[in-house]
XYZ file of C-alpha atoms in Angstrom:
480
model
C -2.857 -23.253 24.412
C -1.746 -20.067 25.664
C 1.207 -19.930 28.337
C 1.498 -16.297 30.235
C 5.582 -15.763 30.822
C 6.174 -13.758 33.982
C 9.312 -11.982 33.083
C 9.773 -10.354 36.461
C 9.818 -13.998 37.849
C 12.892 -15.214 36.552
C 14.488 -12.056 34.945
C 17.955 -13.097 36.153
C 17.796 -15.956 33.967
C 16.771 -14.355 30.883
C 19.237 -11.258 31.539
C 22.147 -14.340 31.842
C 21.262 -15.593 28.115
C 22.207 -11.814 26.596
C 25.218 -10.574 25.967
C 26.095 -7.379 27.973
C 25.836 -5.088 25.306
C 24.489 -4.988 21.652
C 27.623 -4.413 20.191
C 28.497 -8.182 21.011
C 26.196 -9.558 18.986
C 27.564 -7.215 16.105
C 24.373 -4.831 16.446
C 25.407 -0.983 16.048
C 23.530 1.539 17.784
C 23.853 4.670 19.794
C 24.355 3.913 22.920
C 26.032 0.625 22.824
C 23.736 -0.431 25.545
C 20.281 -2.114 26.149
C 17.165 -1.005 26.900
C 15.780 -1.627 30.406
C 14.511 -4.818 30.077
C 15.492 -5.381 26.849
C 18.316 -8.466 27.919
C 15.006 -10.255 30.147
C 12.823 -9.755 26.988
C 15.448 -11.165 24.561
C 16.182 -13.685 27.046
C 12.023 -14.500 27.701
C 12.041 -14.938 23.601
C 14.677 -17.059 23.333
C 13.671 -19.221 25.807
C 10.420 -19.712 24.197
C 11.725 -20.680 21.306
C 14.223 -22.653 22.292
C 11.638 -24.506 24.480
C 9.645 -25.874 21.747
C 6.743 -22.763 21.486
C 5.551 -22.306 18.145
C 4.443 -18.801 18.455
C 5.487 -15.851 21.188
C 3.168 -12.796 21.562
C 5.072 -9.784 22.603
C 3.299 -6.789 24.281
C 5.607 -4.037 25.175
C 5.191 -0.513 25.326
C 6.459 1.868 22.834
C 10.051 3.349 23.098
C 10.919 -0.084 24.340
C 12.854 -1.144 21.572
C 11.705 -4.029 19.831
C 13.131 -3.726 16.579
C 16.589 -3.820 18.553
C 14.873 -7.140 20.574
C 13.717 -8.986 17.470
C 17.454 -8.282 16.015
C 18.939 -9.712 19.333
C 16.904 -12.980 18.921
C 17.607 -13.621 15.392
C 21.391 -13.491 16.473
C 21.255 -15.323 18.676
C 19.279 -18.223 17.230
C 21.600 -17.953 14.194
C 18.548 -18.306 12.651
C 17.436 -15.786 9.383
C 14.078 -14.191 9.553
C 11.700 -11.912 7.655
C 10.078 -8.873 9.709
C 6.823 -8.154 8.439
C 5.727 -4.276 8.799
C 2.205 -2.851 7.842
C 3.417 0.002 5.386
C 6.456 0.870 3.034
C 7.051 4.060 5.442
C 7.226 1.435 8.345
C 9.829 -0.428 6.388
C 12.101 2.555 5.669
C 11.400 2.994 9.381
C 12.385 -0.231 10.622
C 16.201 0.388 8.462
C 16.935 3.759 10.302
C 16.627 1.788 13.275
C 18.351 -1.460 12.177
C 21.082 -0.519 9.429
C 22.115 -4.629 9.126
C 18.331 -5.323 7.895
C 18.114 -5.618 4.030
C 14.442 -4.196 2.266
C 13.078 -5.117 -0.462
C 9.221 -3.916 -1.913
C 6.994 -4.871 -4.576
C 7.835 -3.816 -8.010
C 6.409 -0.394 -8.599
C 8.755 1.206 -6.006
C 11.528 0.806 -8.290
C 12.220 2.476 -11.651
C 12.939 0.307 -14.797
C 16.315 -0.398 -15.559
C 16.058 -0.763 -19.385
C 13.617 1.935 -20.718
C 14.920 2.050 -24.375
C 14.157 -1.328 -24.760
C 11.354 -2.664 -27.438
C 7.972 -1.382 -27.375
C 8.922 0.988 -24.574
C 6.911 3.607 -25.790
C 3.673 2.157 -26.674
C 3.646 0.999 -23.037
C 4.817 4.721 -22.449
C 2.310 6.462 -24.237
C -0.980 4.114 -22.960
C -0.059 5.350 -19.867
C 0.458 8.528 -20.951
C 3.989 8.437 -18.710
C 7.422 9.299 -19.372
C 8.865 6.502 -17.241
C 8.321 3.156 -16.610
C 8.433 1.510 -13.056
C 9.974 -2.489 -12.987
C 6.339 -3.678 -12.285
C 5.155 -2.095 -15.478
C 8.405 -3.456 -17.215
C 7.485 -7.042 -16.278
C 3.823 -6.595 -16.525
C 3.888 -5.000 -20.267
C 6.939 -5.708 -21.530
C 8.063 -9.449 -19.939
C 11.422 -8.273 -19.433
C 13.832 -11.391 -20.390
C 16.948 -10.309 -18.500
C 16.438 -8.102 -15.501
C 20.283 -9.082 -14.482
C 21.474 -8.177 -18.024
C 19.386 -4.764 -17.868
C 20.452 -3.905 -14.247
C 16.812 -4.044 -12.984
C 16.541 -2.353 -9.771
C 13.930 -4.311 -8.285
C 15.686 -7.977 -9.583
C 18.758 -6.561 -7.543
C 17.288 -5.364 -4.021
C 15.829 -9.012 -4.518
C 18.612 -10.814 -4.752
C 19.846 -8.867 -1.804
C 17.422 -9.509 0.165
C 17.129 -13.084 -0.164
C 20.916 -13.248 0.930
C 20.510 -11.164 4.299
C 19.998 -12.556 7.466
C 17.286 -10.332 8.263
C 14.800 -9.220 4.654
C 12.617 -6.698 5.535
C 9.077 -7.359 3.671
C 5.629 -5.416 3.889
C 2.302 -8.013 4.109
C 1.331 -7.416 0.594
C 4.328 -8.112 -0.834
C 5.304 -10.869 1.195
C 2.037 -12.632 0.328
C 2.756 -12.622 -3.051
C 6.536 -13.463 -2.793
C 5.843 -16.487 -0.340
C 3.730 -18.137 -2.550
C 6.528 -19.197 -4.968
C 7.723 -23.004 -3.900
C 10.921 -21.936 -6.777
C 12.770 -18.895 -7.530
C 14.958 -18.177 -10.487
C 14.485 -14.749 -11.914
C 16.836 -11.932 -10.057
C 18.223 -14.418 -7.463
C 20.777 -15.993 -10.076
C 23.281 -14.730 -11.970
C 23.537 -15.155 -15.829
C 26.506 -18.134 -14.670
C 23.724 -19.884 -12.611
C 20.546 -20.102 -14.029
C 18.995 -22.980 -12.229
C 15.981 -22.365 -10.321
C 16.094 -22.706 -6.130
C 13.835 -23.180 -3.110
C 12.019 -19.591 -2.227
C 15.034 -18.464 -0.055
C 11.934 -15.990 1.963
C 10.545 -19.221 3.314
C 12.747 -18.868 6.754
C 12.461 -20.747 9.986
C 11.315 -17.529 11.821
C 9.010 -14.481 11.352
C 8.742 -11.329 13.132
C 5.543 -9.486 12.860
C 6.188 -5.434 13.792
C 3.089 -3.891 14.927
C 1.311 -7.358 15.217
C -1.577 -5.405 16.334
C -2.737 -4.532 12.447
C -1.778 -8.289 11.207
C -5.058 -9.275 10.622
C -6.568 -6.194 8.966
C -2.931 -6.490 7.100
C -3.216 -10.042 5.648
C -7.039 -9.530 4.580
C -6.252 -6.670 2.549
C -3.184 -8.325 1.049
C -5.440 -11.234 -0.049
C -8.001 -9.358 -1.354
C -9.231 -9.341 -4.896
C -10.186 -6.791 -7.305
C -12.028 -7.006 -10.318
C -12.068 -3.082 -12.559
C -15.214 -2.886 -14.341
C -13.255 -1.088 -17.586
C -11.178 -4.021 -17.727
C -14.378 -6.307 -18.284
C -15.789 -3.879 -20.631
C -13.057 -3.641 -22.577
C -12.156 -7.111 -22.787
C -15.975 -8.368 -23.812
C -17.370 -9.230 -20.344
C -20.294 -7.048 -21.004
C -22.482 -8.669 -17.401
C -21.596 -9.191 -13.725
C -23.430 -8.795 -10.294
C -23.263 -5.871 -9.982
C -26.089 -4.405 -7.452
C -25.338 -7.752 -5.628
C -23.417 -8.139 -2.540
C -23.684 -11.977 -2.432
C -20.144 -13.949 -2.302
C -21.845 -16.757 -3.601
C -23.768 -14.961 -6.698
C -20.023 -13.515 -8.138
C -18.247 -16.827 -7.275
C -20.981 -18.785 -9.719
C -20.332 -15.915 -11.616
C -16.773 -16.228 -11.731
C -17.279 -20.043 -12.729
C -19.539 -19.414 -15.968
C -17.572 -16.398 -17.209
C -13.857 -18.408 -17.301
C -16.040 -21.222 -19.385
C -17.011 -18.685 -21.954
C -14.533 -19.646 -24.646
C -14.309 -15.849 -26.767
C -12.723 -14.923 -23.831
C -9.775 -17.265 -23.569
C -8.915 -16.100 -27.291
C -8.667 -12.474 -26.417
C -6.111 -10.879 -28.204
C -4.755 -7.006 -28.541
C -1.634 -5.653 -29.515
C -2.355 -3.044 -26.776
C 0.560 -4.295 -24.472
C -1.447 -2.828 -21.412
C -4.572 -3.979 -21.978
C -3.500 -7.379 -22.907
C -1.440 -7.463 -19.832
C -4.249 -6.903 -17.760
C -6.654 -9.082 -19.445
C -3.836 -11.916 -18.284
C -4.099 -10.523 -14.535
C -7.814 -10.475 -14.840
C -8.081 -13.949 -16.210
C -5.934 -15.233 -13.053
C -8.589 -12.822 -10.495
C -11.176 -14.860 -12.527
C -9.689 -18.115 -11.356
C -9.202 -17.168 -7.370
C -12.471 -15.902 -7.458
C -14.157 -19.250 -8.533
C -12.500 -21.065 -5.792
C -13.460 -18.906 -2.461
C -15.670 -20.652 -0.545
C -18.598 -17.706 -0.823
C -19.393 -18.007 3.715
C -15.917 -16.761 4.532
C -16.157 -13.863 1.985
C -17.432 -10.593 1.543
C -17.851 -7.789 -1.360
C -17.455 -4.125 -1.527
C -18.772 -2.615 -4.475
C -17.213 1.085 -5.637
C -18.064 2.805 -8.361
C -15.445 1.342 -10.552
C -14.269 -1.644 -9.750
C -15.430 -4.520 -7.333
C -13.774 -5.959 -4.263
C -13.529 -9.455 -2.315
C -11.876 -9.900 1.173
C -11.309 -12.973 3.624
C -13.595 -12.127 6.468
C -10.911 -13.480 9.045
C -6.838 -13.806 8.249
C -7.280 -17.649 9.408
C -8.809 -18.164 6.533
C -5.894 -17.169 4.382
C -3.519 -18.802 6.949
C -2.235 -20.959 4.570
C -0.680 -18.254 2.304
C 1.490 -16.242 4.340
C 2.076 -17.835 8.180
C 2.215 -21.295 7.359
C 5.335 -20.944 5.723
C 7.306 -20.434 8.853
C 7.774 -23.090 11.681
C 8.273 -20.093 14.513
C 6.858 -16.959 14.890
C 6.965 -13.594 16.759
C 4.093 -10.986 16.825
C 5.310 -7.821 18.487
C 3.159 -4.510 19.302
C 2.469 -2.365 22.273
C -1.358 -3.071 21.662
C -1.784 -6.302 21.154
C -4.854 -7.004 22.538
C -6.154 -9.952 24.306
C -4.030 -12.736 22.973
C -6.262 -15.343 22.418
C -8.689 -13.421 20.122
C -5.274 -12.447 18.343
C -4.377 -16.144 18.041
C -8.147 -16.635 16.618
C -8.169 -14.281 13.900
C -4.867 -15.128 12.893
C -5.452 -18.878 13.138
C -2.411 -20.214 14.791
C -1.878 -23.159 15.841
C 0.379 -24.793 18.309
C 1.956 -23.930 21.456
C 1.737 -19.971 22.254
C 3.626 -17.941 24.983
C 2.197 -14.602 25.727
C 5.062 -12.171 27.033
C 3.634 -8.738 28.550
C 6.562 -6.289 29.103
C 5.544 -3.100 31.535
C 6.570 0.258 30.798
C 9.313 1.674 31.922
C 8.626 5.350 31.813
C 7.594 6.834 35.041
C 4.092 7.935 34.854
C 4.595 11.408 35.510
C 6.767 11.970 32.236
C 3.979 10.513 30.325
C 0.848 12.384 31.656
C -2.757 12.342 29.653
C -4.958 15.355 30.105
C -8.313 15.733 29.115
C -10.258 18.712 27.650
C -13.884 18.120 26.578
C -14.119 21.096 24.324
C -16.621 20.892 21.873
C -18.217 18.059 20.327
C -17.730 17.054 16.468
C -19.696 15.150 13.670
C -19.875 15.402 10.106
C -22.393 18.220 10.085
C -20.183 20.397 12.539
C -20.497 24.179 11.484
C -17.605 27.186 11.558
C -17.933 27.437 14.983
C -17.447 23.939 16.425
C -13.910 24.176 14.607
C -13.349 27.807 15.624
C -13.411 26.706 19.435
C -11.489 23.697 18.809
C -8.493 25.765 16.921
C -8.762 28.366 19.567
C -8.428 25.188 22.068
C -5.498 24.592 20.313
C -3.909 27.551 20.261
C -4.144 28.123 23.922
C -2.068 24.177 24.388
C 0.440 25.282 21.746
C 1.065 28.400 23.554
C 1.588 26.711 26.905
C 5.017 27.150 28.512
C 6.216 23.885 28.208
C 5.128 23.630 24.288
C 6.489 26.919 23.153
C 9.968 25.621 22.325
C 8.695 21.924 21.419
C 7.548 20.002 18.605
C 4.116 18.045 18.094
C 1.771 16.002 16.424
C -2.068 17.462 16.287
C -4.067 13.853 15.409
C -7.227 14.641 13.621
C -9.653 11.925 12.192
C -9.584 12.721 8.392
C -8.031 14.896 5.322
C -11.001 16.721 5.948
C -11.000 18.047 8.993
C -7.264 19.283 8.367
C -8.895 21.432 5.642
C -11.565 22.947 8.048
C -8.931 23.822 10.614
C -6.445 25.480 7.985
C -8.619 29.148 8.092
C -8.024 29.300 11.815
C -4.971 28.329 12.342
C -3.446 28.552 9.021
C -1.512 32.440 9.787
C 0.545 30.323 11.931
C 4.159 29.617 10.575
C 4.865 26.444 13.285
C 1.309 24.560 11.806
C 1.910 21.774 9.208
C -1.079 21.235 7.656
C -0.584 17.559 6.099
C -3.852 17.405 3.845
C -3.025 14.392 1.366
C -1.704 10.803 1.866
C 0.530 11.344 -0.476
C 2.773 14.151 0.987
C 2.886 11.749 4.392
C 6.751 10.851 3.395
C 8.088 14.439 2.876
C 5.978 15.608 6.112
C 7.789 13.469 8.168
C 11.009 14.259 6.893
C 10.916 17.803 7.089
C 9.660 17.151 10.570
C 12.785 15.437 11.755
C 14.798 17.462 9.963
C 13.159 20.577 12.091
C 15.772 19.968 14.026
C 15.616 22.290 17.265
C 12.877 24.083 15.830
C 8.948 23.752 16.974
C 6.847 22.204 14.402
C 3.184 20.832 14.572
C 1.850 18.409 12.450
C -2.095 18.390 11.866
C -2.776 14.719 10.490
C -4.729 11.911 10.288
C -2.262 9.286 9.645
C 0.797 9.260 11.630
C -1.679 7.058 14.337
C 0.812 3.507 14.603
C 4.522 2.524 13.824
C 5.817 5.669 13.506
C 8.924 6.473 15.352
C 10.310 9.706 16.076
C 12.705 9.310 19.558
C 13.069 12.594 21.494
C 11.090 14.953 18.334
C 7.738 14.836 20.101
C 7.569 17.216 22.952
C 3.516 16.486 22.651
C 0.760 14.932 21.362
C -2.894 16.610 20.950
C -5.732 14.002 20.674
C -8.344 16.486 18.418
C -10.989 13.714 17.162
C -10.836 10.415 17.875
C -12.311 8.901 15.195
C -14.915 5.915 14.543
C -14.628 3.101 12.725
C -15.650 3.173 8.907
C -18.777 2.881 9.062
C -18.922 1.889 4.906
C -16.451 -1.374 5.899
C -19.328 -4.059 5.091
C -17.619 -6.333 8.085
């Protein structure tokens, strides 16, 4: 059951339940005051919750502050939460917004803190690296004592699990949830007794709530790399078949097969991934093959929930209250559908409150654009381009050109590459320093041509404007 909350109805009630300004509730920001209609949406939220709902679906605009709002509730509850974001960028995001938030990542964002230790550099030279990261550490070396060693990753865990507010992307929280116990990192050499998963919290917060679904599939996805079979003796699989059902009864023979229980290697890395292969082997023979479906690449096979509610039970179900926020979320019961949850739901829609006229939306049919579009569809496009850049009003401004692939950022570069204020961001991989030489343009009049800055991102007074180039379509090789 869905329950629509008209905040406009009784916004003087909500307003009463927050305090006048952030700083009263020990939340640091510049100004120390709210939002317009931040207090009635903090107020709306706590209500909810307060009330008995069991999940509250927030729709409000961007630029309305909602990492500030979710921060507001959680203090006021005196409740601890995890906020769920959709990308590591969102979660180094979500910090520079709230500083009293604690982050902590999955293990290959942080660098080992013992490299001399034994075998080091076989593990060093299979991967032909000259550094190790703490997931490689753990994976290939079983690292006894990350508190001893100073592991990084051990210690942003234990700090996390103490904050009142842990900062987690999906995949990783997946993972993490699905300990009941937790010893290693959370105690100290002195304590060494095991303790209830201190991530299972009575609230979550899900940031752009929008992307949950596509968010939770992915993170419960498995893979299965074809070298690693090879190499390991598994010499046979389905491989020209896209039948759930076919690799699931494969699944089911292969972990019988008793050679390959007895593998053994003194290759640290191969061994290591025989061990995560063998537990991929194991999920994989208990999908149920209707509510699953395969993508085949060329080296290495994949298997994803069709819906998130099928894989409710390893990430949402963990938490008695939750709140999805986004400023597209859609219609809220097909949201509650694909994300399977149950219970009472409020649904609170906040409007915007920029005028209209400082957000205007032009359009410009100039040419149209497909993959077999020649020189001259992308010469009038950059020449379109040009002309908006060189408007009055976006002379002395920065902005973000969105484009629908790496691609077509390449086949703009000749025409508008003799252009000093054109970033041309060409490779997911140089995202991060793109958007920090962006904001760091301070005063100056940038453009970013991208394909991925498209949700979460948030740069307050940097964008002067936005140009829409391609909007694209969806993949068209996603077998859902």
């Amino acid at each position: 059951m869905i329950t629509i909350i008209d905040l406009a109805r009784d916004a003087g009630t909500y307003e009463s339940m927050t305090p006048e300004r952030p700083s009263d509730l020990g939340l640091i920001v510049e100004p120390d005051a709210w939002w317009p209609k931040q207090r009635q949406t903090i107020g709306a939220i706590l209500s909810c919750l307060i009330g008995g709902y069991d999940n509250v679906l927030l729709n409000a605009p961007a630029g309305s502050g909602k990492t500030l709002v979710s921060a507001a509730v959680c203090k006021l509850r005196h409740s601890k939460a995890i906020v769920l974001t959709h990308t590591l960028a969102l979660q180094d995001q979500y910090l520079r917004t709230a500083s009293w938030a604690v982050t902590i990542k999955g293990k290959s964002n942080y660098k080992c803190g013992d490299p001399e230790q034994k075998n080091a550099w076989q593990v060093l030279a299979a991967l032909g690296k000259d550094s190790l990261t703490a997931e490689e550490c753990d994976d290939y070396l079983e690292c006894s004592n990350p508190w001893r060693n100073g592991c990084p990753y051990f210690q942003a865990l234990g700090q996390a699990a103490e904050a009142d507010i842990a900062v987690l992307n999906y995949a990783y929280a997946v993972r993490i949830l699905s300990q009941k116990y937790m010893k290693r990192g959370l105690c100290t050499p002195e304590d060494d007794l095991p303790r209830l998963n201190p991530f299972r919290r009575p609230l979550l917060i899900c940031d752009e709530g929008h992307l949950a679904n596509d968010a939770i599939v992915t993170a419960c996805s498995l893979e299965l790399w074809h070298g690693v079979m090879r190499k390991v003796g598994i010499g046979r699989w389905p491989d020209y078949s896209n039948d759930a059902l076919a690799w699931k009864v494969w699944a089911e023979q292969v972990r019988m097969v008793p050679s390959l229980g007895r593998f053994k290697t003194p290759d640290l890395v191969l061994q290591a991934r025989y061990q995560n292969l063998i537990e991929r082997l194991r999920q994989l023979s208990l999908i149920n093959p209707d509510d699953w479906i395969v993508q085949r690449e060329e080296k290495k096979t994949k298997f994803y929930p069709i819906w998130a509610r099928l894989v409710t039970d390893r990430l949402l179900d963990y938490f008695p209250s939750k709140l999805i926020m986004s400023a597209t979320l859609g219609d809220p019961k097909l949201l509650c559908e694909k994300l399977g949850l149950q219970g009472n739901t409020a649904y609170i829609d906040v409007p915007s409150t920029f005028p209209v006229a400082n957000r205007p939306v032009h359009y410009w049919p100039v040419v149209s654009l497909s993959k077999d579009s020649g020189d001259d569809a992308f010469e009038a496009l950059s020449t379109a381009i040009k002309h908006i850049v060189n408007q009055p009003y976006c002379t002395d401004k920065k902005g973000i050109i969105h484009v629908a692939s790496y691609k077509m950022v390449s086949q703009l570069r000749p025409y508008l590459g003799s252009y000093p204020r054109f970033l041309f961001h060409e490779e997911i991989k140089h995202r991060e320093n793109m958007v920090a030489y962006f904001r760091e343009d301070t005063g100056g009049n940038s453009v970013i041509i991208t394909p991925s800055l498209t949700t979460g991102f948030d740069l307050p007074y940097d964008i002067g404007f936005q140009i829409i180039a391609k909007v694209p379509f969806a993949y068209l090789g996603d077998p859902l």
